[in-house]
CSV table of C-alpha atoms and ligand atoms in Angstrom, one decimal:
chain,number,residue,atom,x,y,z
A,1,MET,CA,0.0,0.0,0.0
A,2,LYS,CA,1.3,3.5,-0.9
A,3,VAL,CA,0.7,6.4,1.5
A,4,PRO,CA,2.0,9.6,0.0
A,5,LEU,CA,2.9,12.5,2.3
A,6,LEU,CA,0.9,14.8,0.1
A,7,ASP,CA,-1.6,14.0,-2.7
A,8,LEU,CA,-2.3,17.2,-4.6
A,9,GLY,CA,-3.3,15.1,-7.7
A,10,ALA,CA,-6.1,13.5,-5.7
A,11,GLN,CA,-7.3,16.9,-4.6
A,12,PHE,CA,-7.2,18.2,-8.1
A,13,ASP,CA,-9.2,15.2,-9.4
A,14,SER,CA,-11.9,16.0,-6.8
A,15,ILE,CA,-12.3,19.7,-7.9
A,16,ARG,CA,-11.0,19.5,-11.5
A,17,ASP,CA,-14.1,21.0,-13.2
A,18,GLU,CA,-14.6,23.9,-10.8
A,19,LEU,CA,-11.0,24.7,-10.9
A,20,MET,CA,-10.6,24.6,-14.6
A,21,SER,CA,-13.6,26.8,-15.2
A,22,ALA,CA,-12.4,29.4,-12.7
A,23,ILE,CA,-9.0,29.4,-14.5
A,24,GLU,CA,-10.6,29.6,-17.9
A,25,ALA,CA,-12.7,32.6,-16.8
A,26,VAL,CA,-9.5,34.5,-15.9
A,27,MET,CA,-8.0,33.5,-19.2
A,28,GLU,CA,-11.1,34.8,-21.0
A,29,SER,CA,-11.0,38.1,-19.1
A,30,GLN,CA,-7.2,38.6,-19.6
A,31,ARG,CA,-7.2,40.5,-16.3
A,32,PHE,CA,-4.1,38.9,-14.8
A,33,ILE,CA,-3.2,41.7,-12.5
A,34,ASN,CA,-5.7,42.9,-9.8
A,35,GLY,CA,-8.6,41.2,-11.5
A,36,PRO,CA,-11.9,41.1,-9.5
A,37,GLU,CA,-11.0,37.6,-8.1
A,38,VAL,CA,-8.3,39.2,-6.0
A,39,ALA,CA,-10.7,41.6,-4.2
A,40,GLU,CA,-13.2,38.8,-3.8
A,41,LEU,CA,-10.7,36.5,-2.2
A,42,GLU,CA,-9.6,39.3,0.1
A,43,LYS,CA,-13.2,39.9,1.2
A,44,GLN,CA,-13.7,36.2,1.8
A,45,ILE,CA,-10.5,35.7,3.7
A,46,ALA,CA,-11.3,38.7,5.9
A,47,GLU,CA,-14.6,37.2,6.6
A,48,TYR,CA,-13.3,33.7,7.2
A,49,THR,CA,-10.6,34.9,9.7
A,50,GLY,CA,-12.7,37.7,11.2
A,51,CYS,CA,-10.3,40.5,10.2
A,52,ALA,CA,-11.1,44.1,9.1
A,53,SER,CA,-8.8,44.0,6.2
A,54,ALA,CA,-7.0,41.4,4.0
A,55,VAL,CA,-4.5,42.1,1.3
A,56,GLY,CA,-3.4,39.4,-1.2
A,57,VAL,CA,0.3,39.2,-1.8
A,58,SER,CA,2.8,37.1,-3.8
A,59,SER,CA,3.7,34.6,-1.1
A,60,GLY,CA,3.7,33.9,2.6
A,61,THR,CA,7.3,35.1,2.8
A,62,ASP,CA,6.2,38.4,1.1
A,63,ALA,CA,3.3,38.6,3.6
A,64,LEU,CA,5.9,38.7,6.4
A,65,ILE,CA,8.0,41.2,4.5
A,66,VAL,CA,5.1,43.5,3.7
A,67,GLY,CA,3.9,43.3,7.3
A,68,LEU,CA,7.3,44.3,8.7
A,69,MET,CA,7.7,47.1,6.1
A,70,ALA,CA,4.3,48.5,6.7
A,71,LEU,CA,5.1,48.7,10.5
A,72,GLY,CA,8.3,50.5,9.6
A,73,ILE,CA,10.6,47.8,11.0
A,74,GLY,CA,14.1,47.8,9.6
A,75,ALA,CA,17.8,48.5,10.3
A,76,GLY,CA,18.7,48.7,14.0
A,77,ASP,CA,15.5,47.0,15.1
A,78,GLU,CA,15.2,43.5,16.7
A,79,VAL,CA,12.3,41.1,16.2
A,80,ILE,CA,11.8,38.1,18.5
A,81,THR,CA,10.8,34.8,17.0
A,82,THR,CA,11.4,31.0,17.2
A,83,PRO,CA,14.3,29.1,15.8
A,84,TYR,CA,12.1,26.1,15.0
A,85,THR,CA,10.1,27.3,12.0
A,86,PHE,CA,10.4,27.5,8.2
A,87,PHE,CA,13.3,29.7,7.2
A,88,ALA,CA,11.1,32.5,5.9
A,89,THR,CA,10.1,33.7,9.3
A,90,ALA,CA,13.6,34.8,10.3
A,91,GLY,CA,14.7,35.3,6.6
A,92,SER,CA,12.0,38.1,6.3
A,93,ILE,CA,13.2,39.8,9.4
A,94,TRP,CA,16.8,39.8,8.0
A,95,ARG,CA,15.6,40.9,4.6
A,96,VAL,CA,14.1,44.2,6.0
A,97,GLY,CA,17.4,44.8,7.7
A,98,ALA,CA,16.3,44.0,11.2
A,99,LYS,CA,17.9,41.4,13.5
A,100,PRO,CA,16.1,38.1,14.4
A,101,VAL,CA,16.3,37.3,18.1
A,102,PHE,CA,15.5,33.7,18.9
A,103,VAL,CA,13.6,32.3,21.9
A,104,ASP,CA,13.3,28.5,22.5
A,105,ILE,CA,10.1,26.5,22.0
A,106,GLU,CA,7.8,24.5,24.2
A,107,PRO,CA,8.7,20.8,23.9
A,108,ASP,CA,5.1,19.6,23.6
A,109,THR,CA,3.5,22.1,21.1
A,110,PHE,CA,6.8,23.1,19.3
A,111,ASN,CA,5.6,26.7,19.5
A,112,ILE,CA,7.5,29.6,21.1
A,113,ASP,CA,7.9,29.3,24.8
A,114,THR,CA,6.2,32.5,26.0
A,115,THR,CA,7.8,32.3,29.5
A,116,ARG,CA,11.2,33.0,27.9
A,117,ILE,CA,10.2,36.0,25.7
A,118,GLU,CA,10.6,38.8,28.2
A,119,ALA,CA,14.3,38.0,28.9
A,120,ALA,CA,14.9,38.7,25.2
A,121,ILE,CA,13.3,42.1,25.1
A,122,ASN,CA,15.5,45.2,25.1
A,123,GLU,CA,15.2,48.8,23.9
A,124,ARG,CA,15.8,47.8,20.3
A,125,THR,CA,13.0,45.2,20.2
A,126,LYS,CA,10.1,46.3,17.9
A,127,ALA,CA,8.0,43.2,17.4
A,128,ILE,CA,7.3,39.6,18.2
A,129,ILE,CA,6.6,37.1,15.5
A,130,PRO,CA,5.0,34.0,17.0
A,131,VAL,CA,4.7,31.1,14.5
A,132,HIS,CA,1.6,28.9,14.7
A,133,LEU,CA,3.6,25.8,13.9
A,134,PHE,CA,2.1,22.8,12.2
A,135,GLY,CA,-1.4,24.3,12.3
A,136,GLN,CA,-1.7,25.1,16.0
A,137,ALA,CA,-1.8,28.7,17.4
A,138,ALA,CA,1.0,29.7,19.7
A,139,GLU,CA,0.0,30.9,23.2
A,140,MET,CA,-1.3,34.3,22.2
A,141,ASP,CA,-2.6,35.8,25.5
A,142,PRO,CA,0.9,36.1,27.2
A,143,ILE,CA,2.4,37.3,23.9
A,144,LEU,CA,-0.2,40.0,23.5
A,145,ALA,CA,0.2,41.0,27.2
A,146,LEU,CA,4.0,41.3,26.8
A,147,ALA,CA,3.5,43.3,23.6
A,148,ALA,CA,1.2,45.7,25.4
A,149,LYS,CA,3.5,46.0,28.4
A,150,HIS,CA,6.7,46.8,26.2
A,151,ASP,CA,4.9,48.6,23.3
A,152,LEU,CA,5.8,46.0,20.7
A,153,PHE,CA,4.0,44.9,17.5
A,154,VAL,CA,2.8,41.3,17.1
A,155,ILE,CA,3.0,39.8,13.6
A,156,GLU,CA,1.5,36.3,13.5
A,157,ASP,CA,3.2,33.9,11.2
A,158,ALA,CA,0.0,31.9,10.4
A,159,ALA,CA,1.4,30.5,7.2
A,160,GLN,CA,0.6,27.0,8.4
A,161,ALA,CA,-2.6,27.9,10.3
A,162,ILE,CA,-5.3,29.4,8.2
A,163,GLY,CA,-8.6,28.5,10.0
A,164,ALA,CA,-6.9,27.4,13.2
A,165,ARG,CA,-8.5,28.8,16.4
A,166,TYR,CA,-7.1,30.1,19.7
A,167,ARG,CA,-9.8,30.6,22.3
A,168,GLY,CA,-12.3,30.9,19.5
A,169,HIS,CA,-10.4,33.5,17.6
A,170,SER,CA,-8.9,32.8,14.2
A,171,ALA,CA,-5.2,32.5,13.9
A,172,GLY,CA,-3.9,35.7,12.3
A,173,SER,CA,-6.6,37.9,13.7
A,174,LEU,CA,-5.1,38.5,17.2
A,175,GLY,CA,-2.0,40.4,16.6
A,176,ASP,CA,-1.4,43.7,14.7
A,177,ILE,CA,-0.8,41.7,11.5
A,178,GLY,CA,-1.4,38.1,10.4
A,179,CYS,CA,0.4,36.4,7.5
A,180,PHE,CA,-0.9,33.5,5.5
A,181,SER,CA,0.8,31.4,2.8
A,182,PHE,CA,-0.9,29.7,-0.1
A,183,PHE,CA,2.1,27.6,-1.0
A,184,PRO,CA,0.6,24.5,-2.6
A,185,SER,CA,1.3,22.2,0.4
A,186,LYS,CA,-0.5,24.5,2.9
A,187,ASN,CA,-4.1,23.6,3.9
A,188,LEU,CA,-5.3,26.3,1.5
A,189,GLY,CA,-2.8,26.1,-1.4
A,190,GLY,CA,-2.8,27.9,-4.7
A,191,VAL,CA,-1.6,26.6,-8.1
A,192,GLY,CA,1.7,28.4,-7.5
A,193,ASP,CA,2.9,31.0,-4.9
A,194,GLY,CA,0.6,33.3,-3.0
A,195,GLY,CA,-0.1,34.8,0.4
A,196,MET,CA,-2.3,37.1,2.3
A,197,VAL,CA,-1.7,39.7,5.0
A,198,VAL,CA,-4.5,40.5,7.4
A,199,SER,CA,-5.2,43.2,10.1
A,200,GLN,CA,-7.9,44.4,12.4
A,201,ASP,CA,-6.7,48.0,11.8
A,202,GLU,CA,-8.1,49.5,8.6
A,203,GLN,CA,-5.4,52.2,8.5
A,204,LEU,CA,-2.7,49.6,8.7
A,205,GLY,CA,-4.7,47.7,6.1
A,206,ALA,CA,-4.4,50.7,3.7
A,207,ARG,CA,-0.7,50.8,4.3
A,208,LEU,CA,-0.4,47.1,3.5
A,209,LEU,CA,-2.2,47.7,0.3
A,210,GLN,CA,0.1,50.5,-0.7
A,211,CYS,CA,3.1,48.4,0.2
A,212,ARG,CA,2.3,45.6,-2.1
A,213,ASN,CA,2.2,48.1,-5.0
A,214,HIS,CA,5.4,50.1,-4.6
A,215,GLY,CA,4.0,52.2,-1.8
A,216,SER,CA,2.0,54.1,-4.4
A,217,SER,CA,-1.0,56.2,-3.6
A,218,PRO,CA,-2.4,57.6,-5.8
A,219,LYS,CA,-1.0,55.7,-8.7
A,220,TYR,CA,2.5,57.0,-9.7
A,221,TYR,CA,2.9,59.0,-6.5
A,222,HIS,CA,5.1,57.5,-3.8
A,223,ALA,CA,5.4,58.8,-0.2
A,224,TRP,CA,7.4,55.7,0.7
A,225,VAL,CA,9.0,52.7,-1.0
A,226,GLY,CA,7.1,49.4,-1.1
A,227,GLY,CA,7.5,46.7,-3.8
A,228,ASN,CA,5.7,44.5,-6.3
A,229,PHE,CA,4.1,42.0,-3.9
A,230,ARG,CA,0.9,41.5,-5.8
A,231,LEU,CA,-1.2,38.2,-5.8
A,232,ASP,CA,-1.9,37.0,-9.4
A,233,THR,CA,-5.6,36.9,-10.4
A,234,LEU,CA,-5.1,33.3,-11.5
A,235,GLN,CA,-4.0,32.4,-8.0
A,236,ALA,CA,-7.0,34.2,-6.4
A,237,ALA,CA,-9.4,32.4,-8.8
A,238,ALA,CA,-8.0,29.0,-7.8
A,239,LEU,CA,-8.0,29.9,-4.2
A,240,LEU,CA,-11.6,31.0,-4.3
A,241,VAL,CA,-12.5,27.5,-5.5
A,242,LYS,CA,-10.5,25.8,-2.9
A,243,LEU,CA,-11.6,28.0,0.0
A,244,LYS,CA,-15.1,26.5,-0.4
A,245,HIS,CA,-13.7,23.1,0.5
A,246,LEU,CA,-11.3,24.2,3.2
A,247,GLU,CA,-13.4,23.4,6.3
A,248,LYS,CA,-14.2,19.9,4.9
A,249,TRP,CA,-10.4,19.4,4.4
A,250,HIS,CA,-9.6,20.6,7.9
A,251,GLN,CA,-12.2,18.1,9.2
A,252,ALA,CA,-10.6,15.2,7.3
A,253,ARG,CA,-7.2,16.1,8.7
A,254,ARG,CA,-8.6,16.2,12.2
A,255,ALA,CA,-10.2,12.8,11.8
A,256,HIS,CA,-6.9,11.4,10.6
A,257,ALA,CA,-5.1,13.0,13.6
A,258,ALA,CA,-7.6,11.5,16.0
A,259,LEU,CA,-7.1,8.1,14.5
A,260,TYR,CA,-3.3,8.4,14.6
A,261,ASP,CA,-3.5,9.7,18.3
A,262,GLU,CA,-5.4,6.5,19.2
A,263,LEU,CA,-3.2,4.1,17.3
A,264,LEU,CA,0.2,5.6,18.1
A,265,ALA,CA,-0.6,6.0,21.8
A,266,GLU,CA,0.1,2.3,22.3
A,267,ILE,CA,3.5,2.4,20.8
A,268,ASP,CA,6.5,2.8,23.2
A,269,GLY,CA,8.6,5.8,22.6
A,270,VAL,CA,6.3,7.5,20.1
A,271,VAL,CA,5.1,10.9,21.2
A,272,THR,CA,2.0,12.2,19.5
A,273,PRO,CA,1.2,16.0,19.0
A,274,VAL,CA,-0.3,17.9,21.9
A,275,VAL,CA,-3.1,20.3,21.1
A,276,ARG,CA,-4.0,22.6,24.0
A,277,PRO,CA,-7.7,22.4,25.0
A,278,HIS,CA,-8.4,26.0,24.0
A,279,ASN,CA,-6.8,25.4,20.5
A,280,GLU,CA,-8.3,24.0,17.3
A,281,SER,CA,-5.5,22.8,15.1
A,282,ILE,CA,-5.8,22.5,11.3
A,283,TYR,CA,-2.9,19.9,11.3
A,284,ASN,CA,-1.0,21.3,8.3
A,285,GLN,CA,1.4,18.7,9.6
A,286,TYR,CA,1.0,15.8,12.0
A,287,VAL,CA,4.4,15.7,13.7
A,288,VAL,CA,5.5,12.9,16.1
A,289,ARG,CA,8.6,12.2,18.0
A,290,VAL,CA,9.9,8.7,17.1
A,291,PRO,CA,12.9,6.7,18.4
A,292,ARG,CA,15.8,6.6,15.9
A,293,ARG,CA,14.1,9.1,13.7
A,294,ASP,CA,16.2,8.8,10.6
A,295,ALA,CA,16.1,5.0,10.6
A,296,CYS,CA,12.3,5.2,11.1
A,297,GLN,CA,11.9,7.6,8.1
A,298,LYS,CA,13.9,5.2,6.0
A,299,PHE,CA,11.9,2.2,7.1
A,300,LEU,CA,8.6,4.1,6.3
A,301,GLY,CA,10.0,4.9,2.9
A,302,GLU,CA,10.8,1.2,2.2
A,303,HIS,CA,7.1,0.5,3.0
A,304,GLY,CA,5.8,3.1,0.5
A,305,ILE,CA,5.1,5.7,3.2
A,306,GLY,CA,6.0,9.3,2.7
A,307,SER,CA,7.2,11.4,5.6
A,308,ALA,CA,9.2,14.6,6.1
A,309,VAL,CA,11.5,16.3,8.6
A,310,TYR,CA,10.3,19.8,9.5
A,311,TYR,CA,13.0,21.1,10.2
A,312,PRO,CA,16.3,19.3,10.3
A,313,LEU,CA,18.4,22.3,11.3
A,314,SER,CA,17.3,25.1,13.7
A,315,LEU,CA,17.6,28.6,12.4
A,316,HIS,CA,20.1,29.7,15.0
A,317,GLN,CA,22.5,27.1,13.5
A,318,GLN,CA,22.1,28.2,9.9
A,319,GLU,CA,25.3,29.3,8.2
A,320,CYS,CA,23.7,32.6,7.0
A,321,PHE,CA,22.9,33.6,10.6
A,322,ALA,CA,26.4,32.9,11.9
A,323,ASP,CA,26.9,36.7,12.5
A,324,LEU,CA,24.0,36.6,15.0
A,325,GLY,CA,26.5,34.9,17.3
A,326,TYR,CA,24.4,31.9,18.4
A,327,SER,CA,25.9,28.4,19.1
A,328,THR,CA,24.7,24.9,19.2
A,329,GLY,CA,23.2,24.3,22.6
A,330,ASP,CA,21.6,27.7,22.9
A,331,PHE,CA,18.1,26.4,22.2
A,332,PRO,CA,18.0,22.8,23.3
A,333,GLU,CA,14.3,22.1,22.8
A,334,SER,CA,14.5,23.4,19.2
A,335,GLU,CA,17.6,21.3,18.5
A,336,ARG,CA,16.0,18.2,20.1
A,337,ALA,CA,12.8,18.7,18.0
A,338,ALA,CA,14.9,19.0,14.9
A,339,ALA,CA,16.6,15.7,15.8
A,340,GLU,CA,13.6,13.7,16.9
A,341,THR,CA,10.5,14.6,15.0
A,342,LEU,CA,8.9,13.3,11.8
A,343,ALA,CA,5.8,14.5,9.9
A,344,LEU,CA,3.4,11.7,8.9
A,345,PRO,CA,1.0,11.7,6.0
A,346,ILE,CA,-2.2,13.5,7.0
A,347,ASP,CA,-3.5,14.6,3.6
A,348,PRO,CA,-7.3,14.9,3.5
A,349,GLU,CA,-7.5,12.6,0.5
A,350,LEU,CA,-6.1,9.6,2.5
A,351,ASN,CA,-8.4,7.0,4.0
A,352,ASP,CA,-8.4,5.3,7.4
A,353,GLU,CA,-6.9,2.1,6.0
A,354,GLN,CA,-3.8,4.1,4.9
A,355,ILE,CA,-3.5,5.8,8.4
A,356,ARG,CA,-3.7,2.4,10.0
A,357,HIS,CA,-1.0,1.1,7.7
A,358,VAL,CA,1.3,3.9,8.7
A,359,ALA,CA,0.7,3.2,12.4
A,360,ASN,CA,1.3,-0.5,11.9
A,361,VAL,CA,4.6,0.1,10.1
A,362,ILE,CA,5.8,2.4,12.9
A,363,SER,CA,4.8,-0.3,15.4
A,364,GLU,CA,6.8,-2.8,13.4
A,365,PHE,CA,9.8,-0.5,13.4
A,366,VAL,CA,9.7,0.1,17.1
A,367,ALA,CA,9.2,-3.6,17.9
A,368,ALA,CA,12.2,-4.6,15.8
A,369,GLY,CA,14.2,-2.3,18.1
B,1,PLP,C1,5.2,28.3,4.2
B,1,PLP,C2,5.7,29.1,5.3
B,1,PLP,C3,6.2,30.5,5.1
B,1,PLP,C4,6.4,31.0,3.8
B,1,PLP,O1,5.4,30.9,2.9
B,1,PLP,P1,5.7,30.9,1.3
B,1,PLP,O2,4.3,31.1,0.7
B,1,PLP,O3,6.3,29.6,1.0
B,1,PLP,O4,6.6,32.1,1.0
B,1,PLP,C5,6.5,31.2,6.2
B,1,PLP,N1,6.4,30.8,7.5
B,1,PLP,C6,6.0,29.5,7.7
B,1,PLP,C7,5.9,29.0,9.1
B,1,PLP,C8,5.7,28.6,6.7
B,1,PLP,O5,5.3,27.4,6.9
């Protein structure tokens, strides 16, 4: 039995007609830049996440960059985030000229350990970027309290968490700015790159809108420098089709997660994901700790099962950030997660039999010692 990590082809088969006709409509209109689908998607994402404004951008990475730029964060500023995330989180901070400052993660949720943030704040700190890793929101209440106390911005990296909830609120709607990615492997994925930046502040929303179009307002007049961070009409059209199915896909992932939780609980040495009672995860990934991780991944592969390591090297250990002065050992939980975790297939298109097969193969691996 084959169990792919991701089965975008199966998803495409299930929505082929809707998707092709939406794409064809854009081709017929020839409105590739700022077509009406872009504004419609922005309206629907604002509604879906409970935000006052939503601005489509060219990727999740650019959502972070646009957010940082619109808040005026740059050279001389520090931004606190986690070292256990996709590179873009810290890469974006670096790209606007600011300095990423890392804080270790909680061992159970893999999200930033909020009890360690205050020690990293100084007079140069301008913002905190919590990452809602693997589809579960970071602990936002203490983060928002610290931000209020020290007058900092909060930019949520919700690239993996569109539709996730924290105490009933949508991920991305709690901070000053929320960033989503429509990279094809995200729960809501485009047919190429795309992203969205959301805010509860309409004035900030207007600034985000200017930023994605060279800071222009009105056209050809620039009070400040933005960039070309636009979302293609074709992407917006595809995303509008997929958004209609998103909740159903989240539900399928949650059902797979519940089945894994039950089956894997009986296997010695396997640690299943912890979702806090006030959180609703969208399980962009289902990440477990397994004994002898690399051998386990190889064994799964030999049995036709896809898996992935998110992420094999913490960001404080990346060569490009050597100048930040961190060393191995600085963030032990992040480093331990990088060494011990494995993402298992949780694609909505999988069936229970496939999930059971994955659990059986892991059980076999552990029993063989
Ligand atoms: C995917 C992702 C991004 C970047 O999104 P792109 O659309 O690939 O640019 C940023 N942060 C996190 C946590 C991500 O998972």
